[in-house]
Every structure is written in structure tokens, then in C-alpha cells.
CSV table of C-alpha atoms in Angstrom, one decimal:
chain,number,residue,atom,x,y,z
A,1,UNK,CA,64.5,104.3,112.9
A,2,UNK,CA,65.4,107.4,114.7
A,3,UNK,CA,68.6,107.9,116.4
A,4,UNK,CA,69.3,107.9,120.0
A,5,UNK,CA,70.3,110.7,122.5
A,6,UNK,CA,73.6,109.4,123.0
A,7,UNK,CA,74.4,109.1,118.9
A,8,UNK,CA,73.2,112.4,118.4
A,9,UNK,CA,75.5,113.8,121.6
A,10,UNK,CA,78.3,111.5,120.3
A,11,UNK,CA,77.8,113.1,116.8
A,12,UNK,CA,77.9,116.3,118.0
A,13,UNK,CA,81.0,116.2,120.4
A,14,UNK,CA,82.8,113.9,117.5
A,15,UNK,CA,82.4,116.7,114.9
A,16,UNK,CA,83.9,119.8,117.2
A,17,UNK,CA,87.4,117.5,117.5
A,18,UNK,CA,87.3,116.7,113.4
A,19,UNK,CA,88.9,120.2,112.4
A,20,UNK,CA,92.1,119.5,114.6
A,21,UNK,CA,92.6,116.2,113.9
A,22,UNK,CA,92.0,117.0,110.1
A,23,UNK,CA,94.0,119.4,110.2
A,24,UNK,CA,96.4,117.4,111.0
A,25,UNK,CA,96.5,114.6,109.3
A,26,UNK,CA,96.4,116.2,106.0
A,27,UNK,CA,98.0,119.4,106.4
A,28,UNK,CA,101.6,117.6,107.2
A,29,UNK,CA,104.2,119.5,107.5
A,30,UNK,CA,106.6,119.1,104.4
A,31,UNK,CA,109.7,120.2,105.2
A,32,UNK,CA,110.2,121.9,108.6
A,33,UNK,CA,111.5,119.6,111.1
A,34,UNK,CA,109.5,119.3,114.0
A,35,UNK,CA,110.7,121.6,117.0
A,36,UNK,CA,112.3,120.2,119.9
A,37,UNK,CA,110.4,118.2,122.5
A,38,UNK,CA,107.6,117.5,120.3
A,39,UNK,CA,107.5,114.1,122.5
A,40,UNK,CA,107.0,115.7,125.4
A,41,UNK,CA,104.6,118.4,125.2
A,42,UNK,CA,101.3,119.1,125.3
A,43,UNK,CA,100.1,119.6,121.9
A,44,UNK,CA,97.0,120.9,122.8
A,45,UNK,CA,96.0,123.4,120.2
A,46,UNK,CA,95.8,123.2,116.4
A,47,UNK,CA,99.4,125.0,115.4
A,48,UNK,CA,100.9,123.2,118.2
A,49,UNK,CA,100.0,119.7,116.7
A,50,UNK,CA,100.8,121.2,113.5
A,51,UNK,CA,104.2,121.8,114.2
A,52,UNK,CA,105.0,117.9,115.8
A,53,UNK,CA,103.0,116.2,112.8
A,54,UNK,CA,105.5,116.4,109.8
A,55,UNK,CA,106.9,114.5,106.8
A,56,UNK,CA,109.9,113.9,108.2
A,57,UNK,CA,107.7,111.7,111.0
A,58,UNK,CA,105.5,109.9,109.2
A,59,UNK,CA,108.3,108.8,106.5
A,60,UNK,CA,110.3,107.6,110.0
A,61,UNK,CA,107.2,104.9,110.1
A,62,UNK,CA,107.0,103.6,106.6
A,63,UNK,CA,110.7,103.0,106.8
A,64,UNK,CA,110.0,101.1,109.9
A,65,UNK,CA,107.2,99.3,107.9
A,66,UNK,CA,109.5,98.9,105.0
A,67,UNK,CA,112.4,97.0,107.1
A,68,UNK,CA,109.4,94.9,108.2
A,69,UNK,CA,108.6,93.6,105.1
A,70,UNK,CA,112.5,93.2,103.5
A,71,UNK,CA,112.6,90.9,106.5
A,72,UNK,CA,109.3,89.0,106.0
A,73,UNK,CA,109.0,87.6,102.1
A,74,UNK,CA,108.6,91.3,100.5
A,75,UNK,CA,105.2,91.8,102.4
A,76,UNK,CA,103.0,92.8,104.8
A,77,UNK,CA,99.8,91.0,103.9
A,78,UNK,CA,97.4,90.0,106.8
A,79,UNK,CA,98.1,86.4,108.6
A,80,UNK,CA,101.9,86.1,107.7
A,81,UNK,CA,105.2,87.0,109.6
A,82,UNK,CA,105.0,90.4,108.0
A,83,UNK,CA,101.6,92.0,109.3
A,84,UNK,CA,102.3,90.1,112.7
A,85,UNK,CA,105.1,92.2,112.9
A,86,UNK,CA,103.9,95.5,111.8
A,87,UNK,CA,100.9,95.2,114.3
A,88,UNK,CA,103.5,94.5,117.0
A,89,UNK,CA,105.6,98.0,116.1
A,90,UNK,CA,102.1,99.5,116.1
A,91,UNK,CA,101.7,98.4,119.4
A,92,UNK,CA,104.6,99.2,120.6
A,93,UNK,CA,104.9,103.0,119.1
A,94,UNK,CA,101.2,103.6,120.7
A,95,UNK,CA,102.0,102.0,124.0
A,96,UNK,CA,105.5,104.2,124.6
A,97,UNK,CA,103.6,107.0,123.4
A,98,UNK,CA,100.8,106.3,126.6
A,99,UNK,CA,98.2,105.5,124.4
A,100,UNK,CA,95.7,102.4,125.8
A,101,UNK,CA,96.6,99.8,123.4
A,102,UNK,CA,93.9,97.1,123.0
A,103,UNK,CA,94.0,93.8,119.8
A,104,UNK,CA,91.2,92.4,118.2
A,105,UNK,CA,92.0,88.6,117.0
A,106,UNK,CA,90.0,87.5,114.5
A,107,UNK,CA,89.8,84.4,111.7
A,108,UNK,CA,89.9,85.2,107.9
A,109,UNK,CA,89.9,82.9,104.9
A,110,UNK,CA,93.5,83.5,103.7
A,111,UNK,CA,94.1,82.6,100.2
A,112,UNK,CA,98.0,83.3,98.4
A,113,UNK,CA,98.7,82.6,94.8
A,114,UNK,CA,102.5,80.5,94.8
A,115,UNK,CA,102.5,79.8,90.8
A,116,UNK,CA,100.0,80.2,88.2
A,117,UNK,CA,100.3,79.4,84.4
A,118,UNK,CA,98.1,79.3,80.9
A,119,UNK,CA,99.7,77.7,77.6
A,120,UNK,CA,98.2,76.4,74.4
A,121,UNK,CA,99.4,75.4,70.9
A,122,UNK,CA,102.9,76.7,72.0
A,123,UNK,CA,101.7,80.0,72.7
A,124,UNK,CA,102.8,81.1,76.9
A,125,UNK,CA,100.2,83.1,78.2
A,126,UNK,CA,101.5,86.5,80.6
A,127,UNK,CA,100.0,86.1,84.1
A,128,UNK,CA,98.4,89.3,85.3
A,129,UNK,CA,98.3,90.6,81.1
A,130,UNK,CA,96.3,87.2,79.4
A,131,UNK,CA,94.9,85.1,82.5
A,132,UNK,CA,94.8,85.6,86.0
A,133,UNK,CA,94.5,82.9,89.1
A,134,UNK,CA,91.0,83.5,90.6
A,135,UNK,CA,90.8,84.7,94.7
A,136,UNK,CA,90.4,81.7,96.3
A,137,UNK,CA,91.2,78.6,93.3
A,138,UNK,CA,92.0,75.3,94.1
A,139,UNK,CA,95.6,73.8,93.1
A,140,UNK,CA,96.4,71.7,90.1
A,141,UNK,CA,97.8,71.2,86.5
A,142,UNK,CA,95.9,70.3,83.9
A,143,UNK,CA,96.0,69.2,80.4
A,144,UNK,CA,92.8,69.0,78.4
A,145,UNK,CA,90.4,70.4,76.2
A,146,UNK,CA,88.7,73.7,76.5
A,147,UNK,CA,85.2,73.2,76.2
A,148,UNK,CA,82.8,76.0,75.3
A,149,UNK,CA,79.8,76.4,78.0
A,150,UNK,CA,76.9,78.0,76.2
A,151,UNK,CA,78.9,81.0,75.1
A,152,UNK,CA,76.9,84.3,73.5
A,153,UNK,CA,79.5,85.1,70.6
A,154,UNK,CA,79.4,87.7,69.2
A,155,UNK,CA,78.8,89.2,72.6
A,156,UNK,CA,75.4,90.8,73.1
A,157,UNK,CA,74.2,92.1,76.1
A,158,UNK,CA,74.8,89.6,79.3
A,159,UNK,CA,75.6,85.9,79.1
A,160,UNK,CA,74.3,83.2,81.0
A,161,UNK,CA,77.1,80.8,80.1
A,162,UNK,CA,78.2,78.3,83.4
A,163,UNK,CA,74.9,80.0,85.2
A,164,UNK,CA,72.9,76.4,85.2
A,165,UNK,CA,74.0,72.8,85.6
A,166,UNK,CA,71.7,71.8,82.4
A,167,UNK,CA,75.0,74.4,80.5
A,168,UNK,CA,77.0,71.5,80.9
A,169,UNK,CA,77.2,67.9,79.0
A,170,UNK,CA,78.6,64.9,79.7
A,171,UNK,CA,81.4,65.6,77.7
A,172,UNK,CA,83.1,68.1,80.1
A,173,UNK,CA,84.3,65.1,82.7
A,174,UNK,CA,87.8,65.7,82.6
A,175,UNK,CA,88.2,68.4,80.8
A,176,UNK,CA,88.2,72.3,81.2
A,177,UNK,CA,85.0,74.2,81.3
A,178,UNK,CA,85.6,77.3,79.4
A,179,UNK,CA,82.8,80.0,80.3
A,180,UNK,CA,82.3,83.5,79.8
A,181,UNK,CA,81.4,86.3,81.8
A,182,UNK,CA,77.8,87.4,82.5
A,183,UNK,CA,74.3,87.4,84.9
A,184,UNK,CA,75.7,85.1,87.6
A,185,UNK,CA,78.8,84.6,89.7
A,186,UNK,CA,81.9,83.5,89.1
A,187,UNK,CA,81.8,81.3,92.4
A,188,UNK,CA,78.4,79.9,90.8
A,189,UNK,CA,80.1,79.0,87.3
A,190,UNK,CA,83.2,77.3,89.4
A,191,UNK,CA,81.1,75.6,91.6
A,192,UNK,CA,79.1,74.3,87.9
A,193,UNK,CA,82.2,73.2,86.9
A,194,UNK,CA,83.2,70.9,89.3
A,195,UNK,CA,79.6,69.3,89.8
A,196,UNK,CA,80.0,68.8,86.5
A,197,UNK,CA,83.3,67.0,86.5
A,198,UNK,CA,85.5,69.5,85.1
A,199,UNK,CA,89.2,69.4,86.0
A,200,UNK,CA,89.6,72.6,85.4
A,201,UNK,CA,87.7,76.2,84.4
A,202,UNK,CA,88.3,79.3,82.4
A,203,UNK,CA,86.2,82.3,82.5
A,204,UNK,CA,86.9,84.7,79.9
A,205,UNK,CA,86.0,88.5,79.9
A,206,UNK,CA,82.1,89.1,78.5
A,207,UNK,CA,83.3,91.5,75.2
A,208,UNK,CA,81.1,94.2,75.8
A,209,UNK,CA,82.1,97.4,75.6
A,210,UNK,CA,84.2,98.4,78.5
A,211,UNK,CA,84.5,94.4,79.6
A,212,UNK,CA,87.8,92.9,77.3
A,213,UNK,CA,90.5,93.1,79.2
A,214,UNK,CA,91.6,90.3,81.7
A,215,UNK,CA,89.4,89.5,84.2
A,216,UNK,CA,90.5,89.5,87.9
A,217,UNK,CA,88.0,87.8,90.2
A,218,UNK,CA,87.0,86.1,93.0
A,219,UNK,CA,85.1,82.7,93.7
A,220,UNK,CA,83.7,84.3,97.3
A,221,UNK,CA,84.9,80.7,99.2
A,222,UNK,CA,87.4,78.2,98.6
A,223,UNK,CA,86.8,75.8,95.8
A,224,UNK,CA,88.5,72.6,95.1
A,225,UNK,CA,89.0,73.3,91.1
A,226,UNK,CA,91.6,75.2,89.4
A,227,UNK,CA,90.3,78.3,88.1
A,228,UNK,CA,91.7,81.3,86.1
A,229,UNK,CA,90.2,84.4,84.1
A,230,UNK,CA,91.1,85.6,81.1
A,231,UNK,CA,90.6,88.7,78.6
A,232,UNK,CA,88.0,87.9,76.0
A,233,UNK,CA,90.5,87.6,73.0
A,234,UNK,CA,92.6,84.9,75.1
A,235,UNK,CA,89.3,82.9,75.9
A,236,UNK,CA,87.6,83.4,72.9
A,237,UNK,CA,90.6,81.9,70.7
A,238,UNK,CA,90.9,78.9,73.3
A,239,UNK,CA,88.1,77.3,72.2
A,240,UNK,CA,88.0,73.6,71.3
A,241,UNK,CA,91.8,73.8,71.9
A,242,UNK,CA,94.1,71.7,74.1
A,243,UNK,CA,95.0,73.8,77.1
A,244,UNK,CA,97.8,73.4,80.1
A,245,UNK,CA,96.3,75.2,83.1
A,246,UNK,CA,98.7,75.3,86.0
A,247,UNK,CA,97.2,77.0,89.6
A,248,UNK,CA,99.2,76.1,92.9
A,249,UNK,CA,97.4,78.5,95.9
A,250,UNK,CA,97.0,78.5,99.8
A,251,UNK,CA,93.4,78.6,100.4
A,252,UNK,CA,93.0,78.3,104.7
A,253,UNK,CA,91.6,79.7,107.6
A,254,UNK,CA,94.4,82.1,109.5
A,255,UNK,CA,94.1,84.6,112.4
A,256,UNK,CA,95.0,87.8,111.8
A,257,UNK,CA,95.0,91.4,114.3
A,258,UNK,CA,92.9,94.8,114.4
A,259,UNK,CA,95.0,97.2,116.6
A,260,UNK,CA,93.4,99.8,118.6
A,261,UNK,CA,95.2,102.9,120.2
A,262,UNK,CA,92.6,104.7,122.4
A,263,UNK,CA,93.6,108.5,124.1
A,264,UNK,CA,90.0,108.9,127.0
A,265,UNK,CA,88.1,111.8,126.6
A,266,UNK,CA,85.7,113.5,129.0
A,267,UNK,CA,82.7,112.6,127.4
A,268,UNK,CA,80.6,109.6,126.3
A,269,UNK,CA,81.4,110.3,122.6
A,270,UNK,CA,84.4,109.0,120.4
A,271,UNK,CA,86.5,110.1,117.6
A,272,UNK,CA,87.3,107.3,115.7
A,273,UNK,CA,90.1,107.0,113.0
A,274,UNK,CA,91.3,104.0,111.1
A,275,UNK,CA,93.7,103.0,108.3
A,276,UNK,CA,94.0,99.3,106.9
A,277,UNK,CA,97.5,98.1,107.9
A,278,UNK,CA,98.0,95.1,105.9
A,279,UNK,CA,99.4,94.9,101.9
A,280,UNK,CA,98.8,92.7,99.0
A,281,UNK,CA,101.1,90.0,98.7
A,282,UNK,CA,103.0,91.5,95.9
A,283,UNK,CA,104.9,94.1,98.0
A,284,UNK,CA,105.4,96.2,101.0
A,285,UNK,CA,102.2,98.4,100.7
A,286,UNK,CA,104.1,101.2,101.9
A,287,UNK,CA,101.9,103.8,99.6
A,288,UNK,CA,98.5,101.1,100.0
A,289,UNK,CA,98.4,101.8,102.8
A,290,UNK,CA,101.8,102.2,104.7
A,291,UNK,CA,101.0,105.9,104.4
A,292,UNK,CA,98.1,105.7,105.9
A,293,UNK,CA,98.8,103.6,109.1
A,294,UNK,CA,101.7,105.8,109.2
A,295,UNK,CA,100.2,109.1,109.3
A,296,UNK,CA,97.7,108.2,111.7
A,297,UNK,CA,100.2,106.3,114.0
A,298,UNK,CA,102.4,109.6,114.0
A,299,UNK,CA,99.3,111.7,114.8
A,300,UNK,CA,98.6,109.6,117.6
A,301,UNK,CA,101.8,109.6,119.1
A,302,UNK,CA,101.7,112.7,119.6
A,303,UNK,CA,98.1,113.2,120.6
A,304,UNK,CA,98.1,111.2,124.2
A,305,UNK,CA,98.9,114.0,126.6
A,306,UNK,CA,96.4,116.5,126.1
A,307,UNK,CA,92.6,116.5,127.4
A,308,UNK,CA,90.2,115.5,124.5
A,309,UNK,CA,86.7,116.3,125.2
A,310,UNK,CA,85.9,113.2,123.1
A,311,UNK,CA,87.8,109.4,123.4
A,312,UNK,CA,89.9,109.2,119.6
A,313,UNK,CA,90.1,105.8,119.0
A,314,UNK,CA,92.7,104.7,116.4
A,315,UNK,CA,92.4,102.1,114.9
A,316,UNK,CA,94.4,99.6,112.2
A,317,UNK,CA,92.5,97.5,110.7
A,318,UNK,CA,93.3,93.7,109.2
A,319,UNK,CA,92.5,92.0,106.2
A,320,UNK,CA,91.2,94.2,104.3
A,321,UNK,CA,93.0,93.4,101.0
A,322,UNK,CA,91.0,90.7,101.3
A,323,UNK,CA,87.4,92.8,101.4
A,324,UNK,CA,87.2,95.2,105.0
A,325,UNK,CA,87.4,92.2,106.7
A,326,UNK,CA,88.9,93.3,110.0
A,327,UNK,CA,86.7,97.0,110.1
A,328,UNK,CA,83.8,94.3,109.3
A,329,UNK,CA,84.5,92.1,111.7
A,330,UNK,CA,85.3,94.8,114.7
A,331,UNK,CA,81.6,96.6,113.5
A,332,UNK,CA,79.7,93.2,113.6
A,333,UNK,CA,80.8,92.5,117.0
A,334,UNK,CA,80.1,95.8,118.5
A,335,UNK,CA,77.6,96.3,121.2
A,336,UNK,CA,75.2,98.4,120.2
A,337,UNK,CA,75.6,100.7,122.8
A,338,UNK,CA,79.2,101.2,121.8
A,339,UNK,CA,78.6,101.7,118.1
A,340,UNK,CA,76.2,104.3,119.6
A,341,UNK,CA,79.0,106.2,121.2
A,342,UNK,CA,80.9,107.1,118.1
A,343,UNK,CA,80.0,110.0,116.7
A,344,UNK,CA,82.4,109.8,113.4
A,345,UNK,CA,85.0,107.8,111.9
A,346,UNK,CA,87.4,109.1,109.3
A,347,UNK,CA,89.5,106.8,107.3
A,348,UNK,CA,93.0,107.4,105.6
A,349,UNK,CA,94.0,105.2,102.8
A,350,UNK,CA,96.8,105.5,100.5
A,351,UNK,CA,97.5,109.3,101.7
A,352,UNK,CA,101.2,109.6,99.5
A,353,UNK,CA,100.0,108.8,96.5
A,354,UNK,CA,102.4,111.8,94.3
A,355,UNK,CA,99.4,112.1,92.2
A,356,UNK,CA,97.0,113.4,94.5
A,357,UNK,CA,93.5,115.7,94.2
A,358,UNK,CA,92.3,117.5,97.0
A,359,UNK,CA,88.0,116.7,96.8
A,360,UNK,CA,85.3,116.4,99.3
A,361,UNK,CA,82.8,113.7,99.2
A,362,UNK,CA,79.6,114.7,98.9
A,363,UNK,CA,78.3,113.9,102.2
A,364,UNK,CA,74.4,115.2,102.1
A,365,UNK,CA,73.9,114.2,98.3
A,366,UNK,CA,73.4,118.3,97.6
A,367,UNK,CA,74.0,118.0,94.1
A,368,UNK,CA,71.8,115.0,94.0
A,369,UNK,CA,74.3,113.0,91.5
A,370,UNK,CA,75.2,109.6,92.3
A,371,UNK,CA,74.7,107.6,95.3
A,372,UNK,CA,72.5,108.5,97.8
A,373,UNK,CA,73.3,110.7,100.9
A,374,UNK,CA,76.0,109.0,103.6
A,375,UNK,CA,75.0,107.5,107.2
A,376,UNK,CA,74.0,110.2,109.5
A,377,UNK,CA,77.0,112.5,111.0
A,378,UNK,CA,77.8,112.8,107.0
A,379,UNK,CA,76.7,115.9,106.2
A,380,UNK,CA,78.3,117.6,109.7
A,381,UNK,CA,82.2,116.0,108.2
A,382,UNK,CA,81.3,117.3,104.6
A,383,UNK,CA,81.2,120.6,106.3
A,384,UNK,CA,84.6,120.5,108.1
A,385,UNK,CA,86.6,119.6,105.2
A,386,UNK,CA,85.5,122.2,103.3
């Protein structure tokens, strides 16, 4: 299919604003403070953006993000108290700034882990080191037999153990189906499992090389069964033994917020740059992705008075801890002749990591390793970075 007119012109005019805006989103400035009236002028050249966008700024917003989750359980994860607040700051910083501030409501299948537990023979098993609580498990505690589902031991290869209902005998009705990894999904082994009147499920790590450690997974939809992963020497020696498996979770539908800052260009085409705003429920996610959402929110602050030739569009996006659900969600319900109009976007994730490397994808594919060449509009960004 070949492009339009207007994606091509979009492209085009999208790629002349990149150098600026990269510029300054990752050329912050360390340690100078910002000059005075950085609020109030028009930053409408490279070094004058440059000068407002610093450090000092963009650490000013991940405090801000920071308080928001000491006030809100630890966390900032998408459908709680937390994100709900953080998009409202977003908000608000964009709108005082003179941005045009739009939302994007959308539902998302929120799941939270609220205890989780693995014992055998006396032996306590580590959460998050032995066993872990598959994404989106049912509830319960269960005590009962660990019963091996067609398991290839030694390992060899791929396993098809859980992958067909004939796997399973009658004598798995009550008790825990203990499968290992391999060919089909975990969601397909659960979902086994229950048909086949197990109260509970294990799925242990395949052996292979590279494929021991515990296994962190996800069912794809909520299932009513109790279901953990495990690393291959924890499964492998529960076999035939009497197991407690203990999973309390919140598996329900929520709605959650994209939040869009726009600054109108003079042309059809748009600029459009994103960062997820949401963390795990383990912590603030001021690094994943607090930096991020920062930086960009700082940038566009101070980006709403001068004329753009192109619209930027900022965007923070939603749920996407939980798999690019709110970028997903925004794309599938696009008109087409709006995704047509955006010419680029450029996404900024995790942008303080103290570890960093400076690397440009390979856009075009030119050394013709790995995947294949990017969407069109790829090769033109390549070319600005470096």
C-alpha cells in the first residue's frame, strides 16, 4: 500500500521540528540553572530552549511525582489513587503552561498481586526468587498434591506438557497441576487445569539452556484458578509432593487516563511525543518512567509560546505496565485521517537511568542484522539522531 500525500507532507514537516525537540530532550542541561524568565519567553530557537530545559526542572517533576505516590500506597500504577493523581498534575502543569490539554478514558483489565505464597515439606519458598504469582491468577489457598502433567525430564528441546486436555487424568480433581514450560501458552495450560478440575497449577521453568530461572508470566485474561511459576529446580523437586499454594489478587475491569498536551502548528502535520506515565505496583516509577513523563512534561512547558510549523502533540500514555495498553488503545481508535497527519512519534522511557549508552536504532535496517527496517518516517529519525 502506498502512502498518502498528506503522510508523506506530514513526514516531511514532522522530521524538520525532530532536531530541536531532540535536542532538547536529551541534551538537558546538568547543572546551569535556567536563566531568568524562562516561563515567559519565547523559546524559539534551539540554544534558547536549551537554556530553559534543565536538570534542575525536570528533577522539580519527579519530586512532584514522588509526593504523589508517598501519598497514594507507594505507587503510581494505572487505575489507582496514584496515577489519577499524577495525570491530574500533568494536566494541570500543561494547562498553566497554555498548552490545549485533552484526556482519553479508557477500560483496562487491572490485575494487583495482595499476597502470594509456595511451601512444601517445611521448606518456604522466596516470592519473586523460587515462585512467582502469574499476571492475572485467580485467588485461593490450597493444600494438595503436585501432580506431574506429561513432563519431558531431562529437558529436551520444547515440551508439550498442560498443551492438551487428553495431558490430564482423572486423578488431578482437586489437586495441583504441576506443568512445565514449552510449545503452548501459559493461559492455555491454566485454562487445562481448571477444565480438568485442578485446584490449583504450577508451571515450572522448561530447563533448557537459558530457561531455569523463575518464570514470570502472564495468563493473557483472568482465570478463576490459582496459578504461580516457578524456576525449574523448584518445580522439578515438587513433584508427587504435598504443596501449600497461597495466591490472593485483584483481577477487574478499571478505567484509567491517556493525557494529551497539544501546542497548534501551521501546518497539517504533527510532532508527536509520548512517555508512559504509570508504574508498577512495587514503587513510585520515578526512574520507569517518572523520568520520562518528566522530561517531556518540562519540555512542553516551555514549548507553548512559540510558532511551530508542525502541531507537537504530547502525550502520556496509560497502562502500559500492563502491555502499551493506553498508546494501543489511542492508535486503534484513531481516524485514519488523523493517524495520517503524524508524521513521527518519538518515545522517552526510563531517560535517568545512571547507567546509560548513547545508541541509535537502526532505522532503515543498513547493516541488515536483526529485525527488519521500521515503519516508514524511520529511516528520516535515524538520520537526525545521528
Amino acid at each position: 500500500m502506498t502512502e498518502s500525500k498528506l503522510t508523506r507532507r506530514s513526514r516531511v514537516v514532522a522530521v524538520g521540528g525532530l532536531a530541536a525537540l531532540a535536542a532538547s530532550l536529551l541534551a538537558v542541561t546538568p547543572a546551569a540553572a535556567a536563566p531568568p524568565g524562562c516561563d515567559n519567553r519565547n523559546n524559539n530557537s534551539i540554544d534558547k530552549l536549551l537554556e530553559c530545559v534543565t536538570v534542575e526542572g525536570v528533577r522539580e517533576h519527579q519530586q512532584a511525582l514522588q509526593e504523589i505516590a508517598d501519598a497514594n500506597a507507594g505507587n503510581r500504577v494505572s487505575g489507582s489513587s496514584g496515577y489519577d493523581a499524577s495525570a491530574a498534575y500533568v494536566v494541570e502543569q500543561a494547562e498553566a503552561a497554555g498548552l490545549t490539554v485533552t484526556t482519553q478514558d479508557f477500560e483496562f483489565p487491572f490485575f494487583q498481586i495482595e499476597n502470594e505464597a509456595l511451601s512444601s515439606g517445611g521448606t518456604e519458598y522466596v516470592a519473586g526468587t523460587d515462585f512467582a504469582t502469574m499476571t492475572f491468577s485467580g485467588s485461593g489457598e490450597v493444600t494438595a498434591t503436585a501432580v506431574p502433567i506429561d513432563l519431558q525430564l531431562p529437558p529436551a528441546g520444547t515440551s508439550t506438557s498442560g498443551c492438551e486436555a487428553t495431558d490430564f487424568t482423572p486423578a488431578v480433581a482437586g489437586q495441583i497441576a504441576l506443568m512445565q514450560r514449552g510449545t503452548c501458552t501459559f493461559g492455555v495450560k491454566a485454562a487445562n487445569a481448571l477444565a480438568a478440575g485442578a485446584a490449583g497449577a504450577i508451571i515450572f521453568n522448561s530447563g533448557v539452556e537459558g530457561a531455569t530461572e523463575v518464570l514470570q508470566g502472564t495468563l493473557g485474561e483472568p482465570l478463576d484458578l490459582p496459578v504461580v511459576g516457578t524456576s525449574f529446580a523448584v518445580g522439578t523437586a515438587l513433584q508427587n509432593a504435598s504443596v501449600t499454594l497461597t495466591t490472593a489478587t485483584v483481577s477487574e475491569t478499571r478505567t484509567t487516563t491517556n493525557v494529551f498536551a497539544e501546542k497548534p502548528g501551521e501546518t497539517d502535520g504533527v510532532l508527536m511525543v509520548g512517555a508512559h506515565l504509570d508504574s508498577v505496583p512495587e514503587g513510585p516509577g520515578i526512574n520507569d518512567n517518572g523520568s520520562g513523563s518528566a522530561a517531556i512534561l518540562e519540555v512542553a512547558t516551555l514549548l507553548s509560546k512559540p510558532k511551530t510549523d508542525q502541531t507537537i502533540r504530547f502525550a502520556w500514555w496509560g497502562a502500559e505496565e500492563l502491555g502499551l495498553l493506553g498508546a494501543e488503545y489511542y492508535v486503534a481508535n484513531l481516524p485514519a485521517e488523523e493517524l495520517a497527519r503524524i508524521g513521527a512519534y518519538l518515545n522517552f522511557d526510563m531517560v535517568g537511568s545512571p547507567n546509560f549508552a548513547r545508541f541509535v536504532y537502526d532505522g532503515d535496517d543498513s547493516d541488515v542484522v536483526g529485525a527488519p527496517a521500521g515503519p516508514p518516517g524511520s529511516e528520516a529519525i535515524e538520520d537526525v539522531f545521528e
